[in-house]
Amino acid sequence: MSRRAVLLGLICLLASSAAAGQKSPEKLTPELILRDIRGRTIRLSDYRGRIVLINFWATWCPPCGAEIPDLVQLQRNYRHQGLRVIGITYPPQKLSEVRGFTRRLGVNYPVALGTKEMKALFTSSEALPITIVIGKDGRVRDTIEGILLPEEFEQLIKPLLSRPANLSETKK
Amino acid sequence: MKIKSMVLVFALLFTLGAGTAAAAIRKSTIRIDGMHCKNCSGSVAKVLKATAGVINVDVSHERKEAVVEYDDEKVTEAKLREVINATGFKAVE
């Protein structure tokens, strides 16, 4: 094999590994308009400049119920840093049941009844609970399947809170 | 004679050391109530795997159990049960 061929092969290898190492660009979240269980309208676009955790959950899902007190705590502790939690139930869910459940757990963030199509806008995963992390620029930064662990919050979400918002990116 | 006893002491120490290391790895099968789907077992497996001292986890909603391999110097079975209960399911005796 000639030296030129070896060199060419090396360049191709380096180029392909560099491409594999690149993170695919995060997609911009779809516009979502919800009515929460208290009748308030929630527009996802109104949350630009905030870090949003969209938590899909259900009253019949034990880990979902176990996770909610942690989300309540995070909302309380990091609200002033721009963290906003939005709960969306996974169907089928009765409004009265969801209202009772959230009241019992002292939920301090908006909760809306969701549809399967709504969840499909963000993820194809069947996991529940599942939390979609949206950056200040409105792009999906992460999808966390199962209960959000403290170390996941520290590693994936907390750094986003201190990062300045680059809202001009959202116009792209 | 002196060398012989030194070899014996080393052999004894080595055996004791190996015995201690082997005793640190344990495997527990914990029965769990309330798991009905793959997502349920996935949630339990996730928190168990994140627990310090846990080496290997196999959670099955069909068998309704978690088989956990762990370092018993870092975590106890009681702690593993606590971790499971914190997911909203119930680790039963």
Short mmCIF file of C-alpha atoms in Angstrom, two decimals:
data_model
loop_
_atom_site.label_atom_id
_atom_site.label_comp_id
_atom_site.label_asym_id
_atom_site.label_seq_id
_atom_site.Cartn_x
_atom_site.Cartn_y
_atom_site.Cartn_z
CA MET A 1 0.00 0.00 0.00
CA SER A 2 1.40 3.39 -0.94
CA ARG A 3 2.08 6.06 1.67
CA ARG A 4 -0.50 8.27 -0.04
CA ALA A 5 -3.21 5.65 0.35
CA VAL A 6 -2.36 5.17 4.03
CA LEU A 7 -2.48 8.94 4.59
CA LEU A 8 -5.83 9.19 2.80
CA GLY A 9 -7.20 6.34 4.91
CA LEU A 10 -6.04 8.07 8.08
CA ILE A 11 -7.70 11.35 7.05
CA CYS A 12 -10.99 9.52 6.34
CA LEU A 13 -10.80 7.76 9.70
CA LEU A 14 -10.16 11.01 11.54
CA ALA A 15 -12.98 12.78 9.68
CA SER A 16 -15.48 9.99 10.44
CA SER A 17 -14.53 9.83 14.13
CA ALA A 18 -14.83 13.61 14.39
CA ALA A 19 -18.30 13.44 12.84
CA ALA A 20 -19.30 10.63 15.21
CA GLY A 21 -18.17 12.71 18.17
CA GLN A 22 -20.37 15.66 17.20
CA LYS A 23 -23.56 16.05 19.16
CA SER A 24 -26.62 16.27 16.94
CA PRO A 25 -28.24 19.71 17.19
CA GLU A 26 -31.03 19.82 19.77
CA LYS A 27 -34.43 20.31 18.24
CA LEU A 28 -36.52 23.36 18.98
CA THR A 29 -39.52 22.46 21.10
CA PRO A 30 -42.88 22.54 19.37
CA GLU A 31 -45.30 25.29 20.35
CA LEU A 32 -47.53 23.80 22.97
CA ILE A 33 -50.59 25.45 24.41
CA LEU A 34 -52.11 23.68 27.39
CA ARG A 35 -54.87 24.34 29.84
CA ASP A 36 -53.83 23.31 33.31
CA ILE A 37 -56.06 21.64 35.89
CA ARG A 38 -56.86 25.05 37.39
CA GLY A 39 -57.99 26.40 34.03
CA ARG A 40 -54.92 28.54 33.33
CA THR A 41 -53.42 28.64 29.85
CA ILE A 42 -49.78 27.55 29.53
CA ARG A 43 -47.85 28.50 26.41
CA LEU A 44 -44.47 26.80 26.20
CA SER A 45 -43.11 29.75 24.20
CA ASP A 46 -43.75 32.00 27.23
CA TYR A 47 -41.06 30.02 29.07
CA ARG A 48 -38.18 31.09 26.78
CA GLY A 49 -35.28 32.21 28.92
CA ARG A 50 -36.18 29.60 31.58
CA ILE A 51 -35.07 26.02 32.06
CA VAL A 52 -38.21 23.95 31.72
CA LEU A 53 -38.72 20.40 32.93
CA ILE A 54 -41.72 18.82 31.28
CA ASN A 55 -42.56 15.84 33.44
CA PHE A 56 -44.87 13.24 31.93
CA TRP A 57 -46.51 11.21 34.66
CA ALA A 58 -49.66 9.35 35.71
CA THR A 59 -51.47 8.82 39.01
CA TRP A 60 -51.39 5.03 38.45
CA CYS A 61 -47.58 5.00 38.08
CA PRO A 62 -45.88 4.48 41.50
CA PRO A 63 -42.47 5.94 40.51
CA CYS A 64 -44.24 9.02 39.14
CA GLY A 65 -45.86 9.65 42.51
CA ALA A 66 -42.57 8.97 44.27
CA GLU A 67 -40.79 11.53 42.09
CA ILE A 68 -43.27 14.39 42.50
CA PRO A 69 -42.12 15.51 46.00
CA ASP A 70 -38.58 15.88 44.57
CA LEU A 71 -39.90 17.98 41.68
CA VAL A 72 -41.85 20.13 44.16
CA GLN A 73 -38.62 20.64 46.10
CA LEU A 74 -36.62 21.50 42.97
CA GLN A 75 -39.28 23.98 41.86
CA ARG A 76 -39.15 25.60 45.29
CA ASN A 77 -35.33 25.69 45.53
CA TYR A 78 -34.45 26.71 41.99
CA ARG A 79 -37.40 28.85 40.91
CA HIS A 80 -35.43 32.04 41.50
CA GLN A 81 -32.73 30.68 39.16
CA GLY A 82 -35.26 30.24 36.39
CA LEU A 83 -36.32 26.61 36.77
CA ARG A 84 -39.90 25.85 35.80
CA VAL A 85 -41.55 22.45 36.10
CA ILE A 86 -44.64 21.58 34.08
CA GLY A 87 -46.43 18.32 34.77
CA ILE A 88 -48.35 16.64 31.98
CA THR A 89 -50.34 13.52 32.73
CA TYR A 90 -50.23 10.49 30.52
CA PRO A 91 -53.69 9.25 29.58
CA PRO A 92 -56.13 7.93 30.62
CA GLN A 93 -56.51 10.32 33.55
CA LYS A 94 -59.55 11.82 35.17
CA LEU A 95 -59.39 15.51 36.00
CA SER A 96 -60.85 14.98 39.49
CA GLU A 97 -58.33 12.23 40.25
CA VAL A 98 -55.39 14.36 39.08
CA ARG A 99 -56.64 17.35 41.08
CA GLY A 100 -56.90 15.25 44.26
CA PHE A 101 -53.50 13.66 43.70
CA THR A 102 -51.67 16.94 43.11
CA ARG A 103 -53.43 18.57 46.08
CA ARG A 104 -52.33 15.73 48.37
CA LEU A 105 -48.72 16.05 47.22
CA GLY A 106 -48.70 19.85 47.41
CA VAL A 107 -47.71 20.28 43.77
CA ASN A 108 -46.44 23.84 43.28
CA TYR A 109 -46.21 23.87 39.47
CA PRO A 110 -48.79 23.74 36.69
CA VAL A 111 -50.19 20.34 35.75
CA ALA A 112 -52.20 19.64 32.60
CA LEU A 113 -53.95 16.58 31.25
CA GLY A 114 -51.98 15.24 28.32
CA THR A 115 -52.49 13.04 25.31
CA LYS A 116 -50.30 10.34 23.79
CA GLU A 117 -49.78 12.65 20.78
CA MET A 118 -48.51 15.36 23.10
CA LYS A 119 -45.87 13.04 24.56
CA ALA A 120 -44.96 11.90 21.05
CA LEU A 121 -44.05 15.52 20.18
CA PHE A 122 -41.11 15.21 22.57
CA THR A 123 -40.16 11.55 22.70
CA SER A 124 -40.94 8.15 21.28
CA SER A 125 -39.90 6.49 24.56
CA GLU A 126 -42.57 4.56 26.42
CA ALA A 127 -40.89 5.21 29.78
CA LEU A 128 -42.88 6.79 32.60
CA PRO A 129 -42.07 9.01 34.36
CA ILE A 130 -40.07 10.82 31.74
CA THR A 131 -38.72 14.34 31.96
CA ILE A 132 -37.88 16.52 28.99
CA VAL A 133 -35.26 19.16 29.76
CA ILE A 134 -35.70 22.34 27.73
CA GLY A 135 -32.96 24.96 27.64
CA LYS A 136 -33.37 28.72 27.87
CA ASP A 137 -33.28 28.87 24.06
CA GLY A 138 -36.29 26.58 23.81
CA ARG A 139 -34.34 23.56 22.61
CA VAL A 140 -34.65 20.07 24.05
CA ARG A 141 -31.43 19.48 25.98
CA ASP A 142 -32.10 16.07 27.48
CA THR A 143 -34.67 13.38 28.03
CA ILE A 144 -34.51 11.67 31.40
CA GLU A 145 -36.26 8.32 31.64
CA GLY A 146 -37.44 7.12 35.05
CA ILE A 147 -37.16 9.00 38.31
CA LEU A 148 -34.96 12.09 38.04
CA LEU A 149 -31.97 11.28 40.24
CA PRO A 150 -30.18 14.00 42.27
CA GLU A 151 -26.96 13.31 40.35
CA GLU A 152 -28.81 13.75 37.03
CA PHE A 153 -30.10 17.11 38.23
CA GLU A 154 -26.57 18.13 39.27
CA GLN A 155 -24.95 17.01 36.04
CA LEU A 156 -27.57 17.76 33.39
CA ILE A 157 -29.85 20.51 34.68
CA LYS A 158 -27.97 22.62 37.21
CA PRO A 159 -25.28 23.72 34.71
CA LEU A 160 -28.03 24.97 32.37
CA LEU A 161 -29.43 27.23 35.09
CA SER A 162 -26.23 29.24 35.32
CA ARG A 163 -25.71 29.44 31.56
CA PRO A 164 -26.88 32.74 30.00
CA ALA A 165 -29.81 32.51 27.61
CA ASN A 166 -28.98 32.87 23.92
CA LEU A 167 -32.45 33.62 22.67
CA SER A 168 -31.26 34.67 19.21
CA GLU A 169 -30.57 30.97 18.52
CA THR A 170 -34.28 30.25 18.69
CA LYS A 171 -34.93 32.30 15.55
CA LYS A 172 -32.81 29.92 13.47
CA MET B 1 12.94 -22.59 59.81
CA LYS B 2 12.61 -18.81 59.85
CA ILE B 3 11.87 -18.70 56.11
CA LYS B 4 9.37 -21.51 56.45
CA SER B 5 7.39 -19.66 59.13
CA MET B 6 7.49 -16.44 57.10
CA VAL B 7 6.06 -18.24 54.09
CA LEU B 8 3.37 -19.70 56.32
CA VAL B 9 2.46 -16.26 57.72
CA PHE B 10 2.25 -14.78 54.19
CA ALA B 11 0.13 -17.69 52.99
CA LEU B 12 -2.19 -17.23 55.96
CA LEU B 13 -2.46 -13.47 55.39
CA PHE B 14 -3.14 -14.00 51.66
CA THR B 15 -5.88 -16.55 52.40
CA LEU B 16 -7.48 -14.24 54.96
CA GLY B 17 -7.33 -11.29 52.55
CA ALA B 18 -8.88 -13.26 49.72
CA GLY B 19 -11.58 -14.52 52.07
CA THR B 20 -12.47 -10.98 53.16
CA ALA B 21 -12.63 -9.72 49.56
CA ALA B 22 -14.86 -12.62 48.52
CA ALA B 23 -17.18 -12.06 51.47
CA ALA B 24 -17.71 -8.40 50.46
CA ILE B 25 -19.64 -9.32 47.31
CA ARG B 26 -23.18 -10.47 48.00
CA LYS B 27 -26.21 -11.30 45.90
CA SER B 28 -29.73 -10.70 47.18
CA THR B 29 -33.05 -11.51 45.59
CA ILE B 30 -35.67 -9.03 46.72
CA ARG B 31 -39.34 -9.56 46.00
CA ILE B 32 -41.14 -6.41 44.88
CA ASP B 33 -44.88 -5.74 44.95
CA GLY B 34 -46.63 -3.47 42.48
CA MET B 35 -44.50 -3.81 39.34
CA HIS B 36 -46.71 -4.46 36.33
CA CYS B 37 -44.72 -3.38 33.30
CA LYS B 38 -41.26 -2.95 31.81
CA ASN B 39 -41.26 0.73 32.78
CA CYS B 40 -41.76 -0.24 36.42
CA SER B 41 -38.78 -2.61 36.45
CA GLY B 42 -36.78 -0.01 34.50
CA SER B 43 -37.44 2.63 37.18
CA VAL B 44 -36.39 0.29 39.98
CA ALA B 45 -33.27 -0.83 38.07
CA LYS B 46 -32.26 2.79 37.46
CA VAL B 47 -32.28 3.79 41.13
CA LEU B 48 -30.59 0.56 42.23
CA LYS B 49 -27.80 0.99 39.67
CA ALA B 50 -27.25 4.54 40.94
CA THR B 51 -26.80 3.30 44.51
CA ALA B 52 -23.20 3.27 45.73
CA GLY B 53 -21.92 -0.26 46.21
CA VAL B 54 -24.30 -1.89 43.71
CA ILE B 55 -22.42 -3.94 41.14
CA ASN B 56 -25.09 -5.61 39.06
CA VAL B 57 -28.87 -5.41 38.86
CA ASP B 58 -31.52 -7.54 37.21
CA VAL B 59 -35.09 -6.42 37.83
CA SER B 60 -38.00 -8.33 36.35
CA HIS B 61 -41.63 -7.26 36.53
CA GLU B 62 -42.62 -10.76 35.41
CA ARG B 63 -40.80 -12.48 38.26
CA LYS B 64 -41.62 -9.49 40.51
CA GLU B 65 -38.12 -9.40 41.91
CA ALA B 66 -34.77 -7.69 41.83
CA VAL B 67 -31.56 -9.66 41.87
CA VAL B 68 -28.85 -7.34 43.15
CA GLU B 69 -25.15 -8.01 43.40
CA TYR B 70 -23.49 -5.58 45.79
CA ASP B 71 -20.50 -4.82 47.92
CA ASP B 72 -21.72 -5.39 51.46
CA GLU B 73 -19.05 -3.09 52.84
CA LYS B 74 -20.65 -0.19 50.97
CA VAL B 75 -24.35 -1.00 51.04
CA THR B 76 -26.66 -3.29 52.97
CA GLU B 77 -29.72 -5.24 51.88
CA ALA B 78 -31.79 -3.04 54.19
CA LYS B 79 -30.57 0.03 52.31
CA LEU B 80 -31.43 -1.63 48.97
CA ARG B 81 -34.96 -2.25 50.27
CA GLU B 82 -35.19 1.42 51.28
CA VAL B 83 -34.10 2.47 47.78
CA ILE B 84 -36.74 0.21 46.21
CA ASN B 85 -39.46 1.51 48.53
CA ALA B 86 -38.52 5.08 47.57
CA THR B 87 -39.57 4.32 43.97
CA GLY B 88 -43.17 3.83 45.08
CA PHE B 89 -43.03 0.02 44.93
CA LYS B 90 -42.78 -2.24 47.95
CA ALA B 91 -39.88 -4.52 48.76
CA VAL B 92 -41.46 -7.43 50.61
CA GLU B 93 -39.83 -9.78 53.10
#
